[in-house]
XYZ file of C-alpha atoms in Angstrom:
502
model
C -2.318 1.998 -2.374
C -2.204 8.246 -1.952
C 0.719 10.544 -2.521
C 1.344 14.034 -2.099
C -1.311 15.348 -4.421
C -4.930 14.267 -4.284
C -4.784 11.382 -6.166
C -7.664 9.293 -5.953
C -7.849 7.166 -2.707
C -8.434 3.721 -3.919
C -5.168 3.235 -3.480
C -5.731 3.395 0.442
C -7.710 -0.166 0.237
C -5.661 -2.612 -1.446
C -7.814 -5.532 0.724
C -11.551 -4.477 1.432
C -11.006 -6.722 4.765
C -8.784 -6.452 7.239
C -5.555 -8.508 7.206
C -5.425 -9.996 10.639
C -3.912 -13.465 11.361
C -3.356 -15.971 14.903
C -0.346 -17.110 13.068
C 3.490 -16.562 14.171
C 5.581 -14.873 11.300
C 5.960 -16.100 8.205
C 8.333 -15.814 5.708
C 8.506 -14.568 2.168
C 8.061 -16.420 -0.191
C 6.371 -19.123 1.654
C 8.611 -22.716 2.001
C 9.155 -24.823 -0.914
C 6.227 -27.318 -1.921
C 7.608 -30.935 -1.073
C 6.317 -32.290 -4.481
C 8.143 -31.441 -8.039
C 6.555 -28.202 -9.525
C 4.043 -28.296 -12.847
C 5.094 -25.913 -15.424
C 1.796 -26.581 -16.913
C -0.169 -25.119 -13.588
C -2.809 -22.724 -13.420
C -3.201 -21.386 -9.726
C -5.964 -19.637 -8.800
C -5.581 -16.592 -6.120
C -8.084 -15.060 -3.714
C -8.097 -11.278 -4.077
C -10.794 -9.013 -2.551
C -10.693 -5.196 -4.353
C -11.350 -5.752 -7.457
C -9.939 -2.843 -10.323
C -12.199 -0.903 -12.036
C -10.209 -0.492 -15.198
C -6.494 -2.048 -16.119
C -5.121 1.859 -16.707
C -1.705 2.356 -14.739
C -1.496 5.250 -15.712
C -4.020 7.119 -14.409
C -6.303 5.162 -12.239
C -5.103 5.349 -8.437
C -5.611 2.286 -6.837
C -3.476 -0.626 -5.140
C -5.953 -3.111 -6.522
C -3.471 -2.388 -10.091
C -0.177 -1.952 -8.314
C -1.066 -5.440 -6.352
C -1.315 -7.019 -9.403
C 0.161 -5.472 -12.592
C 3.739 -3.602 -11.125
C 6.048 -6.241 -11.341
C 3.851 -9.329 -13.211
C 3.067 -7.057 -16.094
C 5.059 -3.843 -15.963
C 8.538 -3.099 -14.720
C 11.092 -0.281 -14.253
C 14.582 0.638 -13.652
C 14.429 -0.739 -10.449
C 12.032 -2.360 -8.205
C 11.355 -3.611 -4.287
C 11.325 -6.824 -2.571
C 8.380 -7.680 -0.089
C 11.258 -6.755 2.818
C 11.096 -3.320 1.189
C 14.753 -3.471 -0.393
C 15.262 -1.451 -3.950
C 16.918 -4.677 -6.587
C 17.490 -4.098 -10.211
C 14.716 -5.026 -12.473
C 15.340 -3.545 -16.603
C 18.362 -1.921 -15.715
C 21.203 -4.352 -14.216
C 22.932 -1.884 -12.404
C 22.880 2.101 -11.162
C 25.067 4.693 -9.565
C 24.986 7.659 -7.774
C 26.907 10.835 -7.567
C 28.520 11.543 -3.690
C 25.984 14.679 -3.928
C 22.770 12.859 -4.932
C 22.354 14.735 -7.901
C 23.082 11.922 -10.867
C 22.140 8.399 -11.048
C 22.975 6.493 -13.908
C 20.934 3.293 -14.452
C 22.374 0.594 -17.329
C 19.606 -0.439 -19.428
C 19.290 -4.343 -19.907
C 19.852 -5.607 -23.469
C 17.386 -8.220 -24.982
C 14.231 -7.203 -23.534
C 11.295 -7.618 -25.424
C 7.560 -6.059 -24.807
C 4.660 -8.437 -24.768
C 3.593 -7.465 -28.346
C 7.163 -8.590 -28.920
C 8.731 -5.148 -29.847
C 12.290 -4.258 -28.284
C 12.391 -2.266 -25.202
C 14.997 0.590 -25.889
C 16.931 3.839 -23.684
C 14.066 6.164 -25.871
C 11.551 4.115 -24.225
C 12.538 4.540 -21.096
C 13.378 8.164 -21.414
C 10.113 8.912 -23.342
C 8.181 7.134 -20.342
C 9.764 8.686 -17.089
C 9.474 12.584 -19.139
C 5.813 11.432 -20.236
C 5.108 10.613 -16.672
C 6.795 13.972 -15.232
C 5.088 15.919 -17.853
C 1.526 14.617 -17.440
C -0.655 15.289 -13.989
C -3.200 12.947 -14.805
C -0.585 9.796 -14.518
C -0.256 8.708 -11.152
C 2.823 10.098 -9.285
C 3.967 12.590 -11.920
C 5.003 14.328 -9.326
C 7.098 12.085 -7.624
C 9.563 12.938 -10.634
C 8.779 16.683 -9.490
C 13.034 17.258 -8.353
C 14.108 15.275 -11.752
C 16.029 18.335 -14.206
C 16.553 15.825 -17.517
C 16.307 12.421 -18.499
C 18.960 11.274 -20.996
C 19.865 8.202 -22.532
C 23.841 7.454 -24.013
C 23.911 3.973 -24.958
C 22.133 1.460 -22.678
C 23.011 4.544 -19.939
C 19.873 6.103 -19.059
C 21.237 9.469 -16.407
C 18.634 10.915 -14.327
C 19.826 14.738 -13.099
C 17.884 15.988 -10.217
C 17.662 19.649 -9.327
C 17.934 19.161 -5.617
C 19.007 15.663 -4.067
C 15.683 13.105 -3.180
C 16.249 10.226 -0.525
C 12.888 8.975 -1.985
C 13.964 8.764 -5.946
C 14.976 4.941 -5.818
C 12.290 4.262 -4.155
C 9.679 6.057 -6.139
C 11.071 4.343 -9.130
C 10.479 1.353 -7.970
C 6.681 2.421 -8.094
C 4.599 3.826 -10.755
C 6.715 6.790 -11.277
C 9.123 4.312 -12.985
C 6.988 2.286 -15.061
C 8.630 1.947 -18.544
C 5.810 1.633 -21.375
C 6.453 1.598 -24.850
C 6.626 5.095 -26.973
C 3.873 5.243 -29.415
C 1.670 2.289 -27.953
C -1.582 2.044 -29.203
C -3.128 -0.433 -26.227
C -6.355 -0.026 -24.715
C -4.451 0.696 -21.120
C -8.217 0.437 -19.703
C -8.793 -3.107 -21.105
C -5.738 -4.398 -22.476
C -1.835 -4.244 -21.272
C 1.703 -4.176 -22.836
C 4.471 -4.845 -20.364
C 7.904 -6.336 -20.071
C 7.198 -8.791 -16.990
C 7.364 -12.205 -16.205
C 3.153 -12.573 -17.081
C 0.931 -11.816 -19.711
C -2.165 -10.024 -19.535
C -4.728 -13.244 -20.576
C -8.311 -12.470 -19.611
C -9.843 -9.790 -17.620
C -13.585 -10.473 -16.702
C -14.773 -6.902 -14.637
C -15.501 -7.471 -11.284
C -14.887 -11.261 -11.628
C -11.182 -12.748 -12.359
C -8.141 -11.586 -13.920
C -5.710 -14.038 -15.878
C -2.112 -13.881 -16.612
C -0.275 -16.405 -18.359
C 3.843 -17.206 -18.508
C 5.528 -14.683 -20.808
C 7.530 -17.039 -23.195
C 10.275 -14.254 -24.472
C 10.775 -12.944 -20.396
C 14.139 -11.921 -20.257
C 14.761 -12.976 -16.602
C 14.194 -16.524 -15.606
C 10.788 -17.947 -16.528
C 7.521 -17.898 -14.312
C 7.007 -21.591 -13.076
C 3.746 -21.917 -13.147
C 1.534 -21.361 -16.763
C -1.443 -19.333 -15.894
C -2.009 -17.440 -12.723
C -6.264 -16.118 -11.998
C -7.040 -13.832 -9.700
C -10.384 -14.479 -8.220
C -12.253 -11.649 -7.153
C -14.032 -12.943 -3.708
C -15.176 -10.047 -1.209
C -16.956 -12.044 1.401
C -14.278 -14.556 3.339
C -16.859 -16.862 4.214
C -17.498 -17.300 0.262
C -13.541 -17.173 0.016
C -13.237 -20.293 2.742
C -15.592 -22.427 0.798
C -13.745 -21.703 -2.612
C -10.395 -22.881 -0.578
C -12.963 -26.153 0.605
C -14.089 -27.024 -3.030
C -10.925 -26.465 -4.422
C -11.251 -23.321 -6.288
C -9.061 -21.439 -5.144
C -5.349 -21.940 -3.988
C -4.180 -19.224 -2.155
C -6.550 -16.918 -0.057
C -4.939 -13.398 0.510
C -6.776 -10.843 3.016
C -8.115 -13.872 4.827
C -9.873 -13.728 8.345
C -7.142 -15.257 11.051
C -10.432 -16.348 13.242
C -11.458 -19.100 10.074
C -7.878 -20.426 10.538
C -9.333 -23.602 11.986
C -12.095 -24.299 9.500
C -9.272 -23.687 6.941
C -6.365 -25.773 8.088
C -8.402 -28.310 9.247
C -8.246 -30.662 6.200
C -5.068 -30.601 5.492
C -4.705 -29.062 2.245
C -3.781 -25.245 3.530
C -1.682 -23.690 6.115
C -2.024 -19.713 7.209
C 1.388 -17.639 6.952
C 1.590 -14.549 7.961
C 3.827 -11.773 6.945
C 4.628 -8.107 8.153
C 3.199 -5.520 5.934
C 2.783 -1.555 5.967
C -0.986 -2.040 6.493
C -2.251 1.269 8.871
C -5.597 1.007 10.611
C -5.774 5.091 10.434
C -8.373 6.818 12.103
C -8.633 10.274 10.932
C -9.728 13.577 12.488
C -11.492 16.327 11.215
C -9.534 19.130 12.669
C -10.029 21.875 11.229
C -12.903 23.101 13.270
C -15.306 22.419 15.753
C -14.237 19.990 19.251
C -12.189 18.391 17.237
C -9.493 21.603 16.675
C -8.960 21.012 20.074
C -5.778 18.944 20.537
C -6.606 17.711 24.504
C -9.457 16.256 22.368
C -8.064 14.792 19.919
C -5.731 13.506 22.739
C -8.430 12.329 25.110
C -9.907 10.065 22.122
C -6.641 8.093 21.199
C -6.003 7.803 25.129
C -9.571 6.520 25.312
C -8.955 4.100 22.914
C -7.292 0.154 23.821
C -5.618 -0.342 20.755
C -4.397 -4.178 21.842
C -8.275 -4.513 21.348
C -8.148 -4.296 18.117
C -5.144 -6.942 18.220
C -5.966 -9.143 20.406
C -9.972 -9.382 19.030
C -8.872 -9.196 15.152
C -6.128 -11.855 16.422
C -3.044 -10.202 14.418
C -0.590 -7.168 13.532
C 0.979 -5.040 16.264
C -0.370 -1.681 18.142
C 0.770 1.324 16.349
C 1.162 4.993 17.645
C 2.027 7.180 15.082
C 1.979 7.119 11.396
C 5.330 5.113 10.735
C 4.571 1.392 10.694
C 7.680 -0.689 11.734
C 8.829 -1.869 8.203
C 9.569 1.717 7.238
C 12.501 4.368 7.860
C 11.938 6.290 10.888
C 9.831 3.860 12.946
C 9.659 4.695 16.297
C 7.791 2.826 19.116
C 5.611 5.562 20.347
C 3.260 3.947 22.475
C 4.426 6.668 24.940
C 2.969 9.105 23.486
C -0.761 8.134 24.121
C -1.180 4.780 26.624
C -4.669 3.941 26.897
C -6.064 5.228 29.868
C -9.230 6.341 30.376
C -8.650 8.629 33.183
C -6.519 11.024 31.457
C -8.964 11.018 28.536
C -11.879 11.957 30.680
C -9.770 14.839 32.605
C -8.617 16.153 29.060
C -12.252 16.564 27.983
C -12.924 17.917 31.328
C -10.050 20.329 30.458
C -11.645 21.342 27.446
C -14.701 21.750 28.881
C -16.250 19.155 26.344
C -19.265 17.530 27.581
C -21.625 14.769 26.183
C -19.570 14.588 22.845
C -21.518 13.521 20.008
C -18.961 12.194 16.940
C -19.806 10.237 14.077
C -17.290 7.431 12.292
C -17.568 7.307 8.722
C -16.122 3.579 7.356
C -16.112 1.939 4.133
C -18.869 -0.797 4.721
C -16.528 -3.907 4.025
C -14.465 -3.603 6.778
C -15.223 -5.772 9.752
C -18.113 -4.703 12.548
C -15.205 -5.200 14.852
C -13.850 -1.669 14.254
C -16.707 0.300 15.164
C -17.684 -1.579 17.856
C -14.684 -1.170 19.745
C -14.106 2.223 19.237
C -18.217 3.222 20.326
C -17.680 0.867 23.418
C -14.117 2.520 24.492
C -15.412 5.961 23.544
C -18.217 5.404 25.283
C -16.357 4.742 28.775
C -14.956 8.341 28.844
C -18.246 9.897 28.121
C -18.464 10.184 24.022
C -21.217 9.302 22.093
C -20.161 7.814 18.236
C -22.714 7.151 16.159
C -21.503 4.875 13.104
C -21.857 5.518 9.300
C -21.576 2.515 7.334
C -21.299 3.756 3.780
C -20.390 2.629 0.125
C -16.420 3.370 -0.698
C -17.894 5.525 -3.574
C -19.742 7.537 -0.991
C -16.721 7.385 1.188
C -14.552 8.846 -1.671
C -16.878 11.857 -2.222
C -17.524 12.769 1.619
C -14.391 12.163 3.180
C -11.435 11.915 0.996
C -12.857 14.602 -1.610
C -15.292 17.007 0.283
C -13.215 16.439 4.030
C -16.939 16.266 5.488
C -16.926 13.988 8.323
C -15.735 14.018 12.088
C -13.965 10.393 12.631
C -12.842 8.364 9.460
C -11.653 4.573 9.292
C -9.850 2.906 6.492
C -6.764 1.171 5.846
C -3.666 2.482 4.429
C -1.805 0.275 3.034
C 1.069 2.116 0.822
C 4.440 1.288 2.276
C 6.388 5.174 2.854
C 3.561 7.323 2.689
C 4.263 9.711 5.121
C 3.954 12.693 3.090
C 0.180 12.537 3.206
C 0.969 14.060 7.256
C 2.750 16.670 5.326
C 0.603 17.842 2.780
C -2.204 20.145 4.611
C -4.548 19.572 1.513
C -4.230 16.023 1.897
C -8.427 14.762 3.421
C -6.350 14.621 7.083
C -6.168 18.286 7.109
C -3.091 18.039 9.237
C -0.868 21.157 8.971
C 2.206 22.252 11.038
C 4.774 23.588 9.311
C 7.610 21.885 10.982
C 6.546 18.506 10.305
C 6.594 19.818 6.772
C 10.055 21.365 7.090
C 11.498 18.122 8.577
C 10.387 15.950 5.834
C 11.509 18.294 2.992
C 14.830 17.529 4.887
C 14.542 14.081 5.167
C 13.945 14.004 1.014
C 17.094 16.343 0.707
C 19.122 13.986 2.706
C 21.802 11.856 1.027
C 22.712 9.872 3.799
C 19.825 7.230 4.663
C 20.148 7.503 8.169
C 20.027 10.654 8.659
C 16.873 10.831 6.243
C 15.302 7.981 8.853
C 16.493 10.094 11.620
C 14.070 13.273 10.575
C 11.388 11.408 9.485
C 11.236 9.739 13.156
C 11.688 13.212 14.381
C 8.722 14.597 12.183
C 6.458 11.324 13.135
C 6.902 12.253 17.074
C 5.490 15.443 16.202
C 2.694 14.088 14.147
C 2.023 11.971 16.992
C 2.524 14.384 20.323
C -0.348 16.696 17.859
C -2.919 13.949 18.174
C -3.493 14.217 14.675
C -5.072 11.085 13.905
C -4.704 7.334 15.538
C -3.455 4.666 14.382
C -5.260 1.706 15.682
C -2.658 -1.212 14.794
C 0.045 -2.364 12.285
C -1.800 -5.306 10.122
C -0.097 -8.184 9.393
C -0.540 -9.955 5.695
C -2.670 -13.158 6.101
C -2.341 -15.343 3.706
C -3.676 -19.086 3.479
C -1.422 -21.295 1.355
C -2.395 -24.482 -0.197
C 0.397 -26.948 0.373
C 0.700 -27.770 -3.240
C 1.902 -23.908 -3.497
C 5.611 -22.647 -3.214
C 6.947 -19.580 -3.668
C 3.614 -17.063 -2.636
C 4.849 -14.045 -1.006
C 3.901 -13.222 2.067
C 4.539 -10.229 3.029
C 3.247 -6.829 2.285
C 0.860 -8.878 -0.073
C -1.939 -6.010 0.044
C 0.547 -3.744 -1.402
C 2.303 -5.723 -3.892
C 1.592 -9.494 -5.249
C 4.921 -10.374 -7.200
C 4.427 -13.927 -8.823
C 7.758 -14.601 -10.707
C 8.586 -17.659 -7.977
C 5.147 -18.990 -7.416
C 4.754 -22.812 -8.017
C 2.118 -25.507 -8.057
C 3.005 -29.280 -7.808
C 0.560 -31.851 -8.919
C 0.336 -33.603 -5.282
């Protein structure tokens, strides 16, 4: 979507709306279409963040990991929607009882889109290029890697110190195998291994992919997939109504009616790592104060924000439940008003003026809640509707602000509570200790076991809110199989979507 460096923070908003459904669970994919498949389809997807540029390299942003990581590009390995690590260009892996060698085997007979071989030097040259090169997203999640060799079709990873997070960080942009020597235009142009083709890219607009022919895995079934670019989910319901559109991702759970009501789609819903994060500015002023920062969160109804967006789950700390070392920590901070005004009392803060600074496509439903509850316990919040740009520079870059909104959507990203020059400004030095353990860890459990422990902390320090768990909204039409449905902001993996004819 943010990792342990400042990277830049587009990849916070992989939706510019917030995914919020009426809808039971769903499953992922979403249920077979009744009628045979076209292989000759062209579906047509709602997105709502449109990409800037195409580079996946070096421009943050889950608008390209949504799209391109695992349609266009591959690695060694990559995740399912449930968040499980599968083999993608290497069939297998092992590693060492000590967590210091894994040893990936390199599928034969893959091809690049410009039809050139994939081979162990690429791979090599791409995970060194990537560890070698700060500018390219998550070179430093490679940071504990000592040498990258390649024997064969072996490709042997040695790590300096063992990393619970390696798999998994391979199965991101850290692992992205590109071909040595390309000479593609990564800001306009693309040259993966995956089951789609880079087609058309109109900025702003749509984005097409079309079936690779030479894939080396099993076909995609349908021929062209186009991502529509449509901000506004009124605008996005009246595609769906003329038939423009076949699947609307990021959708608004309170148009289910209007949406469903023909017929032609149904609205699945899907768990996803989606945090509504409200962050504090604590490194001076009321804010330092932890009975304030306490007094706000405990001021603060977060099944509001469920029961009036009409999806996710409340969240307490910075863990959402599809992630190692969720914990329910609603016990932590219950809403209750009371408390909050005797903790300001306790501080002696009186007539508290704050202001929220939030990205100006999120839903009015945010602020409102939070100037109405804040408002109860004696807090004044004035609201700063600005452009993400603007949001970027003051917030994320310059740390100038007293309450932020936005939504973080990157699956595993608690490091950003344990990196102090991350735009929270959190810093305790045992949260920091306990996840450097929980990366050292070889067993997973235990690793889940100190991040849980670290996220209590995080938590018990008021040092930020986290105003609900979204849930992944999608609208389906029923001529559609195979659309995932969950974690959907994150990652958009098309290999099994469908389209029938009826």
């Amino acid at each position: 979507m943010l990792r342990r460096t400042a990277l830049a923070a587009t990849s916070l908003l992989a939706a510019g709306a917030l995914l919020l459904s009426a809808c039971s669970s769903g499953a992922s994919p979403t249920p077979s279409a009744t009628v045979e498949p076209d292989p000759d389809a062209s579906a047509a997807i709602r997105l709502v963040l449109a990409p800037g540029n195409l580079d996946i390299r070096e421009t943050a942003g889950a608008a390209l990991d949504q799209i391109l990581v695992d349609n266009i590009y591959q690695g060694l390995v990559a995740r399912t929607p449930e968040q499980d690590i599968v083999p993608a260009l290497a069939s297998d892996w092992t590693v060492s009882p000590d967590g210091l060698t894994y040893i990936f085997t390199l599928r034969e007979g893959v091809t690049f889109h410009d039809g050139q071989e994939l081979t162990p030097a690429d791979v090599v040259w791409s995970l060194e290029t990537r560890q070698d090169t700060p500018e390219w997203s998550d070179s430093d999640r490679l940071a504990n890697v000592d040498s990258i060799t390649a024997d064969g079709q072996e490709i042997t990873l040695t790590l300096a110190e063992p990393d619970s997070s390696l798999l998994w960080n391979l199965t991101g942009r850290a692992g992205l195998v590109l071909k040595e020597g390309d000479t593609v235009d990564y800001q306009t142009a693309a040259n993966g291994t995956g089951p789609f083709v880079l087609d058309d890219w109109r900025q702003g607009d749509s984005i097409s992919f079309v079936r690779n022919e030479e894939y080396w895995g099993e076909p995609a079934q349908v021929a062209e997939v186009v991502f529509d670019y449509i901000p506004d989910n009124q605008a996005a319901l009246n595609a769906a109504l003329a038939g423009e559109v076949d699947v609307v991702t990021g959708f608004d759970a309170n148009l289910q009616e209007q949406i469903e009501a023909n017929g032609d789609f149904s609205l699945v819903v899907g768990q996803s790592t989606d945090k509504g994060t409200l962050a504090f500015n604590q490194k001076s002023g009321p804010l330092a104060d932890k009975r304030v920062r306490q007094a706000i969160r405990q001021a603060i109804d977060h099944d509001a924000f469920v029961e009036a967006l009409a999806s996710g789950e409340t969240q307490y700390g910075p863990i959402p439940s599809l992630d190692p070392g969720y914990e329910d920590l609603s016990d932590v901070a219950p809403y209750d008003p009371d408390a909050a005004r005797a903790l300001l009392e306790d501080a002696g803060v009186e007539d508290l003026e704050l202001t929220l600074t939030i990205p100006n496509f999120y839903s009015t439903t945010i602020p409102q809640i939070l100037v109405s509850n804040l408002n109860e316990v004696g807090i004044t919040l004035e609201v700063d509707s600005v452009d993400f740009s603007t949001w970027l520079n003051d917030v994320y870059i310059n740390q100038d602000y007293d309450l932020s909104f936005v939504l973080h959507t990157e699956a595993r990203d608690f490091e950003n509570w344990a990196n102090p020059d991350y735009y929270f400004g959190y810093d305790n030095a045992e949260v920091q200790e306990l996840y450097a353990q929980s990366l050292a860890a070889t067993d997973e459990d235990e690793a889940a076991e100190l991040l849980a422990d670290a996220a209590r902390i995080v938590s018990e320090d008021a040092a930020g809110d986290w105003l609900y768990n979204g849930a992944s909204v999608v609208a389906v039409g029923t001529n559609i199989a195979g659309m995932p449905s969950i974690n959907v902001n994150e990652r958009l993996n098309l290999a099994e979507l469908a389209k029938s004819n009826g």
